[in-house]
XYZ file of C-alpha atoms in Angstrom:
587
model
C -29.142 25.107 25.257
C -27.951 27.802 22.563
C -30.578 29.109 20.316
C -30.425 31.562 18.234
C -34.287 32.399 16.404
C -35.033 34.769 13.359
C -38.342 36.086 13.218
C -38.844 36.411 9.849
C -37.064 35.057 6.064
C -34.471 37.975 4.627
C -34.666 36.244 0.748
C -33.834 39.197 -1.803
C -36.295 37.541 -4.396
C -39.263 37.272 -2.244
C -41.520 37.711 -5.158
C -40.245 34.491 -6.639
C -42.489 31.147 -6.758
C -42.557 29.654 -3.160
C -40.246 26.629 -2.639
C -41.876 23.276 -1.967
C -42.011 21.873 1.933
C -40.574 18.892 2.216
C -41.150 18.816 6.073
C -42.400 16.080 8.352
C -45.578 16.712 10.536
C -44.107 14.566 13.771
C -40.681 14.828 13.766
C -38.317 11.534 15.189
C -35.666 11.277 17.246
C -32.358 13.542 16.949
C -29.930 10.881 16.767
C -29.448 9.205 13.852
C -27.036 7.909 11.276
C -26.930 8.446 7.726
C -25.170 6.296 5.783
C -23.444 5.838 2.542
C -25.579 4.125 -0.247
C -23.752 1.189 -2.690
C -24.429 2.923 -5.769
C -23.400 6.676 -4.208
C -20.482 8.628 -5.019
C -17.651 8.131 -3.181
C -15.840 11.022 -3.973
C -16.482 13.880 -1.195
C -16.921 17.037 -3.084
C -14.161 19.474 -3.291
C -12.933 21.931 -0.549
C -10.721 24.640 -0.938
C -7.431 23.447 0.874
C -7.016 26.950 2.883
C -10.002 28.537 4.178
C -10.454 31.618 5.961
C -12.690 30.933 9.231
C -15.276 32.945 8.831
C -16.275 34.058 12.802
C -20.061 32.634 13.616
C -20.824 35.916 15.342
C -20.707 37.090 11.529
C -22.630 34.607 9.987
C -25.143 35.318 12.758
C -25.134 38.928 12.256
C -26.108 38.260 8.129
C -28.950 35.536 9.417
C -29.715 38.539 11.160
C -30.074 36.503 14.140
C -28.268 37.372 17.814
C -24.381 36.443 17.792
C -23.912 32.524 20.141
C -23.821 32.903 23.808
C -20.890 31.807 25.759
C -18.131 33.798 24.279
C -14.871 32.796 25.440
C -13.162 35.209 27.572
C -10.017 33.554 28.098
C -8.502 34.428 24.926
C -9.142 31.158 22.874
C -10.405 32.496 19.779
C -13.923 33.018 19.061
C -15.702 30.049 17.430
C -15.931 30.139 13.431
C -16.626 27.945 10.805
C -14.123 26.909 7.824
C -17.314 24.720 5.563
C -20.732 23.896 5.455
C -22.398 20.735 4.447
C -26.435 19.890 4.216
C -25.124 15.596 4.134
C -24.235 14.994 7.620
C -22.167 12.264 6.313
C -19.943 14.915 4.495
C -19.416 16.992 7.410
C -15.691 17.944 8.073
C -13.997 19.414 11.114
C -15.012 23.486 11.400
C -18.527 22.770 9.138
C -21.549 24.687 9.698
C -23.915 21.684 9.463
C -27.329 22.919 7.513
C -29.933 20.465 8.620
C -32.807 21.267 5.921
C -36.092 19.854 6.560
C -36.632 16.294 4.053
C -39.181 14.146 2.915
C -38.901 11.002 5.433
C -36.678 12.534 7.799
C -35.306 16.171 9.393
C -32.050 17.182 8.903
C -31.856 17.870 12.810
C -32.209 14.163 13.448
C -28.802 13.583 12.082
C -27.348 16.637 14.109
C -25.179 14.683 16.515
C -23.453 12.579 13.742
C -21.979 16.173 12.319
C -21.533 16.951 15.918
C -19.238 13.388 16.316
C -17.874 14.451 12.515
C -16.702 18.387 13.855
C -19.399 20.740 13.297
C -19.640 23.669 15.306
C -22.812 24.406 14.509
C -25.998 23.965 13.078
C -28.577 26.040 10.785
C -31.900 24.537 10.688
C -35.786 25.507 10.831
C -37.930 26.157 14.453
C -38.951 22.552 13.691
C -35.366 21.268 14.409
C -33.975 23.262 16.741
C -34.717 21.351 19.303
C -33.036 18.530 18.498
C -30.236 20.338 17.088
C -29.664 22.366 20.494
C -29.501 18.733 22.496
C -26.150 18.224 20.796
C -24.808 21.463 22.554
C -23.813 23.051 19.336
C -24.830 26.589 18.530
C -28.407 26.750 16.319
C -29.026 29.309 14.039
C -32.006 29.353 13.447
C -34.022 30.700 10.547
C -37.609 30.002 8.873
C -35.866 28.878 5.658
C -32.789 27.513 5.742
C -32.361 26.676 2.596
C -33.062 30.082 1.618
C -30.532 31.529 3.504
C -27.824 27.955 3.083
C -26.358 29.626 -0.803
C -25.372 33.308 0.814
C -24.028 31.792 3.963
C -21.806 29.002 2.221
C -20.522 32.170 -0.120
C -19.583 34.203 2.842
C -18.499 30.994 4.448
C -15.884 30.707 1.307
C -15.270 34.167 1.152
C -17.347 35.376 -1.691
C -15.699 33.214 -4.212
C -17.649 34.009 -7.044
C -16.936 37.874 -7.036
C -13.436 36.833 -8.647
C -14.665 34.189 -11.227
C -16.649 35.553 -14.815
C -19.534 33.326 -14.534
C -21.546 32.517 -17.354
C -24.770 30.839 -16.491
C -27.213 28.558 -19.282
C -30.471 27.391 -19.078
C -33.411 26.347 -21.117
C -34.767 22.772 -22.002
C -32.855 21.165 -24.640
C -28.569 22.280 -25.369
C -27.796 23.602 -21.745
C -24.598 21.179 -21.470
C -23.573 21.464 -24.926
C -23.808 25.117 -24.712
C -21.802 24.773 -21.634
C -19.082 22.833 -23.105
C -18.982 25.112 -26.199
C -18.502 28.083 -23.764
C -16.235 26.833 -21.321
C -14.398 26.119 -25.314
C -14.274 29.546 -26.100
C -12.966 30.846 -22.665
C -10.124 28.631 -22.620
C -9.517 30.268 -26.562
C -9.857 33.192 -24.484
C -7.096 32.406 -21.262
C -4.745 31.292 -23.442
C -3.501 35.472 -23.451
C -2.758 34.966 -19.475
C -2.274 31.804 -18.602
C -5.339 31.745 -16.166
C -7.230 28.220 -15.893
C -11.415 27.969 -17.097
C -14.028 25.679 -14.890
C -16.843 24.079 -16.036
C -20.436 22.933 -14.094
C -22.632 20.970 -15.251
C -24.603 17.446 -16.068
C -22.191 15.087 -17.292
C -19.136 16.372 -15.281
C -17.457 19.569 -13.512
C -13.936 20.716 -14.780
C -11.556 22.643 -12.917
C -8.806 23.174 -15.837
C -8.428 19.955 -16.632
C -9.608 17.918 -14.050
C -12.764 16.017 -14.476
C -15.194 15.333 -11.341
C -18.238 13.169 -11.800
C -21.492 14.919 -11.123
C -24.441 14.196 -9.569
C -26.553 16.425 -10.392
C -26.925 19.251 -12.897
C -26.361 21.830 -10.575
C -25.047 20.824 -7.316
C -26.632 22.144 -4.299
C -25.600 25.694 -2.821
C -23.094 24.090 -0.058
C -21.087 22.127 -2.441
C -21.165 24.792 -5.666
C -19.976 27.495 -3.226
C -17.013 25.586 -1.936
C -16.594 24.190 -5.788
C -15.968 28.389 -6.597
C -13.813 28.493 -3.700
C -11.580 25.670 -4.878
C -11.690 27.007 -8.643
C -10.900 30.212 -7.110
C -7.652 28.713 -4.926
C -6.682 26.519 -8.345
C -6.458 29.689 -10.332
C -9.645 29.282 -12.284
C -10.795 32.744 -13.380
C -14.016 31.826 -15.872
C -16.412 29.269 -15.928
C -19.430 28.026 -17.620
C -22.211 26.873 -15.982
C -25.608 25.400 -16.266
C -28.433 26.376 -14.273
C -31.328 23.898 -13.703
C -35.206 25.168 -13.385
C -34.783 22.805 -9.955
C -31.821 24.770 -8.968
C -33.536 28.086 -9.448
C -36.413 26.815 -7.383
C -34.583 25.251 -4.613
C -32.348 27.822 -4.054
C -29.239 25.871 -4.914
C -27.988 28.673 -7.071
C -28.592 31.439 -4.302
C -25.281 33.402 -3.753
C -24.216 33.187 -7.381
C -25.031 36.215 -9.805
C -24.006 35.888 -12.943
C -22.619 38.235 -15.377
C -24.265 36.764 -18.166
C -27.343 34.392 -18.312
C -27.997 32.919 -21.349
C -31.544 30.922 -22.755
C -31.665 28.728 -25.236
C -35.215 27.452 -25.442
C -38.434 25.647 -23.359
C -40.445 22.808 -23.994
C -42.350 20.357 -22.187
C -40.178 18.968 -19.466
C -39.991 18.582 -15.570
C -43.372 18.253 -15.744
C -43.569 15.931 -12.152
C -41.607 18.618 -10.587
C -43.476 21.858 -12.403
C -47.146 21.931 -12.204
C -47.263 23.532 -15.868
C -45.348 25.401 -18.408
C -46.107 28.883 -16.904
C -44.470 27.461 -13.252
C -41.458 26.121 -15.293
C -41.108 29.508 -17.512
C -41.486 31.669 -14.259
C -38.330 29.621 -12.882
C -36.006 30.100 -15.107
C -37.205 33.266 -15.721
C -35.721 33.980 -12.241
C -32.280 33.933 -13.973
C -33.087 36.907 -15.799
C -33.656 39.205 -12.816
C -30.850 41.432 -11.049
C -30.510 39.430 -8.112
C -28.898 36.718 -10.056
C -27.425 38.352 -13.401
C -25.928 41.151 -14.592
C -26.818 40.971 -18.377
C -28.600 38.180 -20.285
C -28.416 36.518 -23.971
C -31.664 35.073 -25.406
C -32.948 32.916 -27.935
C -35.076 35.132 -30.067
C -36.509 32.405 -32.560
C -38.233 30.610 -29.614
C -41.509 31.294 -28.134
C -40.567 32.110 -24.504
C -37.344 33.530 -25.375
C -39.526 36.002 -27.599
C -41.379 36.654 -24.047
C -38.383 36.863 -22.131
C -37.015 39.465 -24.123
C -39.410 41.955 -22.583
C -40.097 40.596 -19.225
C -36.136 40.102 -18.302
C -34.954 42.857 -15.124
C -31.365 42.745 -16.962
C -30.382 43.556 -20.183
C -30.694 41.303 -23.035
C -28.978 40.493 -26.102
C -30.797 38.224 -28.566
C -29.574 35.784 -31.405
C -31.566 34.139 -33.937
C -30.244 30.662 -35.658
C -32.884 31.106 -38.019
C -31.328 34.126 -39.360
C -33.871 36.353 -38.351
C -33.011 40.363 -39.498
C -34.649 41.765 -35.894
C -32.181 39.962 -33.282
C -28.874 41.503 -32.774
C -26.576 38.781 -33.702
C -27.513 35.558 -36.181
C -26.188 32.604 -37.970
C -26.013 33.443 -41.710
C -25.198 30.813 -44.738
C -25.758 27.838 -43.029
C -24.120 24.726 -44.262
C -25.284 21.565 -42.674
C -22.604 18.441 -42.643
C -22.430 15.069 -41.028
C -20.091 16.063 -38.785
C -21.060 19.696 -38.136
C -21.966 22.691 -39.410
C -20.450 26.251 -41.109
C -22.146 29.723 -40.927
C -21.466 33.359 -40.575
C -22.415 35.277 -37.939
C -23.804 38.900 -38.404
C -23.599 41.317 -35.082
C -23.948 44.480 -33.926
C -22.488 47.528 -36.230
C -20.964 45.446 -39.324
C -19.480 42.641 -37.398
C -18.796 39.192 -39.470
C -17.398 36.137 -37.467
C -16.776 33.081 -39.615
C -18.022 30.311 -37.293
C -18.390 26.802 -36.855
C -20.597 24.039 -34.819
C -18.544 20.857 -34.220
C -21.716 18.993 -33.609
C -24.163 17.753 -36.143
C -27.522 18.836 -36.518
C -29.080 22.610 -37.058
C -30.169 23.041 -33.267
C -26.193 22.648 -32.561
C -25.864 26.278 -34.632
C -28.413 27.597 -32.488
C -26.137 25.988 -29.996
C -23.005 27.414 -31.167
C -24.191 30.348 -31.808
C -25.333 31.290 -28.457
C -22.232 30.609 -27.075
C -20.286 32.924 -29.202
C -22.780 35.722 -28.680
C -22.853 34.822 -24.910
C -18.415 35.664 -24.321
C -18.885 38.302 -27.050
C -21.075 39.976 -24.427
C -18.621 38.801 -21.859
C -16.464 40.707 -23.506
C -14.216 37.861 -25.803
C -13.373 38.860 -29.312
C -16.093 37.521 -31.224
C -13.924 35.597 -33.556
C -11.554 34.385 -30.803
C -14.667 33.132 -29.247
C -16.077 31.591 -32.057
C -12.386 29.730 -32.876
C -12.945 28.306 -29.322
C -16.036 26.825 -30.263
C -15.088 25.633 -33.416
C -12.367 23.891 -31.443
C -14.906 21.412 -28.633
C -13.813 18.197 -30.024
C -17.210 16.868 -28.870
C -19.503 16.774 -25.737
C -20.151 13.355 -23.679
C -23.360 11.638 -25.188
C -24.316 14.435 -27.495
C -24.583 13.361 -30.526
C -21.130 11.303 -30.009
C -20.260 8.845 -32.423
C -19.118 5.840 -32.211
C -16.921 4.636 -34.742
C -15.882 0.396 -34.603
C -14.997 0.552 -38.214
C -18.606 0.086 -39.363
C -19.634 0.870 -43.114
C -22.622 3.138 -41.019
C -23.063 5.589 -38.327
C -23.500 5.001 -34.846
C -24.261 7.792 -32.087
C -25.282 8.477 -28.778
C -27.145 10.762 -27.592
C -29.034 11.821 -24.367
C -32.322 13.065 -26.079
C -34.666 12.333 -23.660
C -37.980 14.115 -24.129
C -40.278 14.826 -27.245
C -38.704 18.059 -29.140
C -35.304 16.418 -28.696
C -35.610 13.079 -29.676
C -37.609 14.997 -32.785
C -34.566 16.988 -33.668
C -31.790 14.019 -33.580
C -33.472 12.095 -35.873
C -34.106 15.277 -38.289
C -30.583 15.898 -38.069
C -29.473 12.479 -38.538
C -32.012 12.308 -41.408
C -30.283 15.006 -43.405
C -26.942 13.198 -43.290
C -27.600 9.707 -43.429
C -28.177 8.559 -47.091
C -29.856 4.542 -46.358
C -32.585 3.737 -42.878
C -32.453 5.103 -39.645
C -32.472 2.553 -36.606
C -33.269 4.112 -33.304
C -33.451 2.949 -29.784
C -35.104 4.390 -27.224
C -37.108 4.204 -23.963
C -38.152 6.395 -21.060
C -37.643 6.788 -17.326
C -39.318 5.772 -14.909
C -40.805 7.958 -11.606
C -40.843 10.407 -14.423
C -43.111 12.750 -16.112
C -45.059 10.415 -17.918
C -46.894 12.893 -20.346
C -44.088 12.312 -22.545
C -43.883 8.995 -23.326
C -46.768 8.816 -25.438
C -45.248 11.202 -27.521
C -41.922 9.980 -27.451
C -43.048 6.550 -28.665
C -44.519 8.186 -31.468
C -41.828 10.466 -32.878
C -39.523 7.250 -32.608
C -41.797 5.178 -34.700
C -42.920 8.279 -37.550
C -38.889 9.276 -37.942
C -37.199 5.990 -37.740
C -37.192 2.994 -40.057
C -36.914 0.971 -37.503
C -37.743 1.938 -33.937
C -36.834 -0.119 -31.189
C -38.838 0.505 -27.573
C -36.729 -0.572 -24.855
C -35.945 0.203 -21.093
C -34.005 3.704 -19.719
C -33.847 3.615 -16.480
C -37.340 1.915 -14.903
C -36.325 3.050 -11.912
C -39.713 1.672 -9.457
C -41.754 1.587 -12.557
C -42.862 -1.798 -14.090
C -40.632 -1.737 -16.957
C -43.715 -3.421 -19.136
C -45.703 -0.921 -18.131
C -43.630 2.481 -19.180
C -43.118 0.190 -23.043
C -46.860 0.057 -23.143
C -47.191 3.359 -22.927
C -44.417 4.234 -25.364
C -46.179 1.365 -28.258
C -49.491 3.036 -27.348
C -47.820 6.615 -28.846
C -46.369 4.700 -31.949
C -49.367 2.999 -32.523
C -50.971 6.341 -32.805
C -49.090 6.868 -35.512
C -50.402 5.985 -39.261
C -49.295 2.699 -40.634
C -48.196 4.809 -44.038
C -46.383 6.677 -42.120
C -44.259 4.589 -39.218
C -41.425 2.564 -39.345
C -40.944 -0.954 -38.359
C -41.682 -0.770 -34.391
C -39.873 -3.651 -32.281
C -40.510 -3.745 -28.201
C -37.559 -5.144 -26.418
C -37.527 -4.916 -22.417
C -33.595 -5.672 -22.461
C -31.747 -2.449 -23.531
C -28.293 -4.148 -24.504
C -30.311 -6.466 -26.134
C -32.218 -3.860 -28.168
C -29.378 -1.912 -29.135
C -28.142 -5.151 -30.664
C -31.226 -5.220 -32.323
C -30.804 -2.030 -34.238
C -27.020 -2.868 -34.753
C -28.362 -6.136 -36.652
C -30.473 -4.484 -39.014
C -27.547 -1.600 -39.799
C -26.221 -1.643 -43.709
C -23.439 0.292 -45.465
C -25.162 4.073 -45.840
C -27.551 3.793 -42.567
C -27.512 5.547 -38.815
C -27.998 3.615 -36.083
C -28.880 5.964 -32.547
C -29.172 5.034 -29.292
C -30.947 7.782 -27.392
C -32.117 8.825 -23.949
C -29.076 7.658 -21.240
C -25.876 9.723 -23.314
C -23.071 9.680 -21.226
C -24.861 8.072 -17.917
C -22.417 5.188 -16.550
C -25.787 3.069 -15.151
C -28.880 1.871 -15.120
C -31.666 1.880 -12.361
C -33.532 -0.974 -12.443
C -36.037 -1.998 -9.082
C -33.833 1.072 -7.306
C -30.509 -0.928 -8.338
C -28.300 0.556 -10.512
C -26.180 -1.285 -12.732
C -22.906 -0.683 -14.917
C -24.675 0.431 -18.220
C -22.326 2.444 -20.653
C -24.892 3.098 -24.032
C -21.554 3.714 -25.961
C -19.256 0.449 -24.497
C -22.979 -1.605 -25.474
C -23.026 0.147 -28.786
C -19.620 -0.410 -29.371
C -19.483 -4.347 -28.727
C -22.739 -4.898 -30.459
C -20.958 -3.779 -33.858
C -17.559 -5.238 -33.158
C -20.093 -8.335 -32.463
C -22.100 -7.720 -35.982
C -18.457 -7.676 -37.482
C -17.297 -10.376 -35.743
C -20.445 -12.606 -37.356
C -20.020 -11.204 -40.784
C -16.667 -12.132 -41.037
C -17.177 -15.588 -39.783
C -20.191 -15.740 -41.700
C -18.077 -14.298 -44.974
C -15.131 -16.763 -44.142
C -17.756 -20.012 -44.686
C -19.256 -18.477 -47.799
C -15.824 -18.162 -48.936
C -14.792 -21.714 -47.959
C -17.962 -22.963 -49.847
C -17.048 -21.118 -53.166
C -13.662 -22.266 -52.808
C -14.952 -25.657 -53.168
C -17.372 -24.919 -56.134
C -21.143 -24.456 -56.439
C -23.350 -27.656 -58.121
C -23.912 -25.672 -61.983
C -27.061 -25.538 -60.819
C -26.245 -23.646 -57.669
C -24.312 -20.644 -59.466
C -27.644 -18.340 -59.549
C -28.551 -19.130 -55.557
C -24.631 -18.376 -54.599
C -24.543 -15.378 -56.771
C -28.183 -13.769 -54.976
C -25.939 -14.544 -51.168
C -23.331 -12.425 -52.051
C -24.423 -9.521 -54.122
C-alpha cells in the first residue's frame, strides 16, 4: 500500500468562511460503480488534445506531501498524470482521480472504477485512503482535497490561465448578461489580431464560436482548469467569466486569479445554501481579495457594492448607472427604448463614450455599463469596448423576445427571485402601452423565503398574473402555488391584477397568450433559456420560448379560423335586426 499523508491544509485564503462537510460518518465499501443518469449530459467535458504530463513526484512536492514510493529504476519513465477528474465516470487514461468526500457516498468508494478507467492515482481525505490504497494506485493524501483539487488541476494543465485575460462577474441579478456583453466587447477587441475570446458561464461556455452546454454556472475546478487549457490550445486569449457565491465557497474557482473582478449587485438569494446575507456577501467578497484578482470594478449605486468599495484587498474602480457624480465612470442621458437603451458614459479625466445596451430595461445600462468600464480597466479602448457591447445581438432567456408575428410582445426571461422579477416587469411597464400578462412560478428544494414575495410582485405589477409550476423538483407542486397565492393575496385588492393558479406551465403560458391584445406584453419568467423541466426528479423537454412560441402561432391559428366564419357569416348577410350585434363582434 502507497500512502502518501499531509499533516496539515496549505489553502492561501485560510481566513475565508469554512467549506461545508459533506462527509459520511461510516464509510462503505471501496468498490463501486457510478453510473450515468438519463437526464445527464452526455457530452464529456473538454480536454486539451496535447497535454504535458505533469510528473506525480511534482504534484506531490506542491501537496507538500512525500514524492510515491516505488520509483522505477529501469528507465521507464517516472509516473505522471496528463488530467484530473472528481466523476469517476469521466476518468480518462493518465487522470489523477480526486475522490472528494459526498453526501451519500465517498469518492474513494468509486476508486477502482477510475483505476479500471486509467488513473494513476488518487487524491482524497484520511477518510478514504484506505480504500483508495486497496486499488494499488498512489494516494495523495491531504485534509482537504477539494481545497487543494483547483491548484493541482492548473499545474496539472500547465498553468493555463497565466496566458488567458480573465475577466471574472459576480453579484445576484446580470452576472450572465454581463458576461455575454463582455465576452462582446473582447471579441470588438481581437478583431486587431486575430486571436479567438471564450466565454463561461450559466446558459453555455464558448470557445470562439463553439457552444458547449453547461451544467452549472461555474463548473467545478477539474473541468474549468482543463476548459483554460483547451481555450488556451484553441487560441483563445480572453474570456469572460462568471463566478458563482457556490463556486467561491467550494473552491471550484481555486487556481484562477483574475485580472479584473467585477460586482454588479446582492439581494436575497441562495438563501438554502447561505445561512444569511452577511455569509453570502462575505463569499463573494472573496473575489475581491489578492489571491483571486488583480483589480476589481464595482457597482457603486448598490448597498454592498458601496461596502465593498472599502473592504476590497485589490483595487477598485466604481460605476454608477444612476449617474452618480462620486463614482469614476457613469451612464449619462439615459434614453430608455423597447428594444434597448442609449447613454453616455463619463470616465476618468474628460472621457465621453457614446454607448448602448441592446437589452431592454434600465438595470441592462447598469449592465452595459459595467462591462464597458470592466475591459476599459482591462485595458480596451473605451469606445471600442462599448461598440462591442452595443453589438450582443441578445443573451439566451434574458429578456429575449419572441416574435410569431403577434400585434404584442412576448419575452422570456429567467427572473427568478424577488428584485428581478420586480425589475422585468418595471421595464416591460415602461414600454408596453396596453396590460401586462405574466407567468411565473418557483422551484422547488429551493429557498422558499422567496416565494411569498415573488407571488406578490407578480400579482401588484401584472394585469394578469398567472401562478404556475418551474421546476417542482421533490416539492408538491400544489404546495410551492400555495405559497406563491398566499404572497399575492397579501397584496391589496386596489392594487393587484387578475391572479389565475394553473399547475400546468404550457398550459398557463397559453393562458396569458389568450388574454394578449394588440399594444400588450406577455412574459414568461423564471426557466429563460433552460431546455427542461424537473418534475418528481424527472426532467422533461420544456423549452419556455418553443411553448411561447406555439401558444401564439396557436392564438393566431384560432383567430383566423375564428375571423374566416365571421367573415363567411357576413358574406351571407345579417337579419336587419342583427346589424348592431355583428357590428359590437367585430369592432
Amino acid at each position: 500500500m502507497r500512502t502518501i499523508t499531509d499533516g496539515a491544509s496549505h489553502r492561501s485564503d485560510s481566513a475565508d468562511p469554512p467549506r461545508p462537510s459533506l462527509r459520511d460518518a461510516q464509510p462503505p465499501p471501496g468498490t463501486l460503480t457510478a453510473v450515468p443518469q438519463a437526464d445527464q449530459n452526455p457530452t464529456a467535458p473538454p480536454r486539451p488534445e496535447h497535454p504535458r504530463p505533469a510528473p506525480l513526484a511534482e504534484l506531490a512536492a506542491q501537496l507538500g506531501v512525500p514524492a510515491p514510493d516505488g520509483e522505477p529504476t529501469d528507465g521507464a519513465p517516472a509516473p505522471a498524470a496528463t488530467g484530473i477528474t472528481h466523476d469517476s465516470r469521466a476518468v480518462r487514461p493518465g487522470d489523477v482521480y480526486a475522490a472528494l468526500p459526498g453526501a451519500r457516498f465517498h469518492g474513494a468508494d468509486f476508486a477502482t472504477q477510475a483505476l479500471s478507467l486509467g488513473a494513476v492515482a488518487v487524491l482524497t481525505d484520511p477518510t478514504g485512503t484506505e480504500r483508495a490504497a486497496a486499488t494499488g494506485l498512489p494516494v495523495l493524501t491531504v485534509p482537504d482535497p477539494r481545497a487543494r483539487m483547483g491548484a493541482l488541476a492548473a499545474r496539472i494543465y500547465g498553468e493555463p490561465g497565466e496566458d488567458l485575460l480573465q475577466i471574472g462577474i459576480t453579484g445576484t441579478s446580470g452576472k450572465t448578461t454581463t458576461a455575454y456583453l463582455i465576452e462582446g466587447g473582447l471579441r470588438k477587441a481581437a478583431e486587431k489580431d486575430g486571436s479567438l475570446t471564450g466565454l463561461i458561464g450559466t446558459v453555455e461556455s464558448r470557445i470562439g464560436d463553439e457552444r458547449l452546454k453547461s451544467e452549472r454556472t461555474t463548473p467545478e475546478a477539474t473541468e474549468l482548469q482543463a476548459l483554460f487549457a483547451v481555450m488556451r490550445e484553441r487560441g483563445v486569449r480572453s474570456v469572460a467569466m462568471e463566478v458563482s457565491s457556490h463556486a467561491l465557497v467550494l473552491g471550484r474557482v481555486d487556481g484562477c486569479v483574475f485580472d479584473v473582478a467585477v460586482f454588479n449587485n446582492l439581494s436575497p438569494e441562495h438563501l438554502d445554501f447561505h445561512p444569511d446575507m452577511e455569509d453570502y456577501f462575505r463569499a463573494k467578497r472573496q473575489l475581491f481579495t489578492k489571491a483571486r484578482s488583480r483589480a476589481g470594478v464595482v457597482n457603486f449605486d448598490d448597498e454592498y457594492g458601496f461596502r465593498l468599495i472599502t473592504e476590497s484587498e485589490v483595487p477598485v474602480t466604481t460605476f454608477s448607472a444612476e449617474g452618480h457624480p462620486d463614482a469614476d465612470w457613469r451612464a449619462d442621458g439615459v434614453e430608455v427604448g423597447p428594444l434597448g437603451s442609449t447613454f453616455t458614459i463619463l470616465g476618468p479625466e474628460g472621457v465621453t463614450v457614446t454607448a448602448v445596451a441592446p437589452l431592454p430595461g434600465p438595470f441592462n445600462v447598469a449592465n452595459a455599463l459595467a462591462a464597458v468600464v470592466a475591459l476599459a480597466v482591462a485595458g480596451v479602448d473605451p469606445q471600442a469596448a462599448a461598440d462591442g457591447v452595443a453589438a450582443v445581438p441578445g443573451v439566451p432567456g434574458r429578456l429575449e423576445r419572441v416574435d410569431a408575428g403577434q400585434p404584442y410582445l412576448a419575452v422570456v426571461d429567467y427572473a427568478h427571485k424577488p428584485d428581478a422579477v420586480e425589475s422585468v416587469l418595471y421595464a416591460i411597464r415602461k414600454v408596453t402601452d396596453g396590460a401586462v400578462h405574466a407567468v411565473l412560478g418557483c422551484g422547488g428544494d429551493r429557498d422558499p423565503h422567496k416565494r411569498t414575495a415573488m407571488g406578490a410582485a407578480l400579482a401588484r405589477l401584472s394585469d394578469t398574473a398567472v401562478l404556475t409550476s418551474d421546476n417542482p423538483r421533490t416539492e408538491d407542486p400544489l404546495a410551492i402555488l400555495a405559497t406563491m397565492l398566499a404572497g399575492a393575496a397579501e397584496v391589496p385588492a386596489y392594487e393587484r391584477g387578475t391572479v389565475l393558479v394553473e399547475e400546468d406551465r404550457a398550459a398557463a403560458v397559453t393562458a396569458a397568450v389568450a388574454r394578449a391584445e394588440p399594444g400588450d406584453s406577455v412574459l414568461v419568467l423564471g426557466k429563460g433559456h433552460e431546455l427542461g423541466q424537473d418534475i418528481a426528479g424527472v426532467v422533461r423537454p420544456f423549452d419556455d420560448r418553443k411553448v411561447l412560441r406555439a401558444a401564439i402561432e396557436a392564438a393566431r391559428g384560432g383567430a383566423e379560423q375564428q375571423g374566416v366564419r365571421q367573415h363567411g357569416a357576413r358574406a351571407r348577410g345579417p337579419e336587419p335586426d342583427d346589424n348592431s350585434q355583428a357590428d359590437d363582434q367585430n369592432r
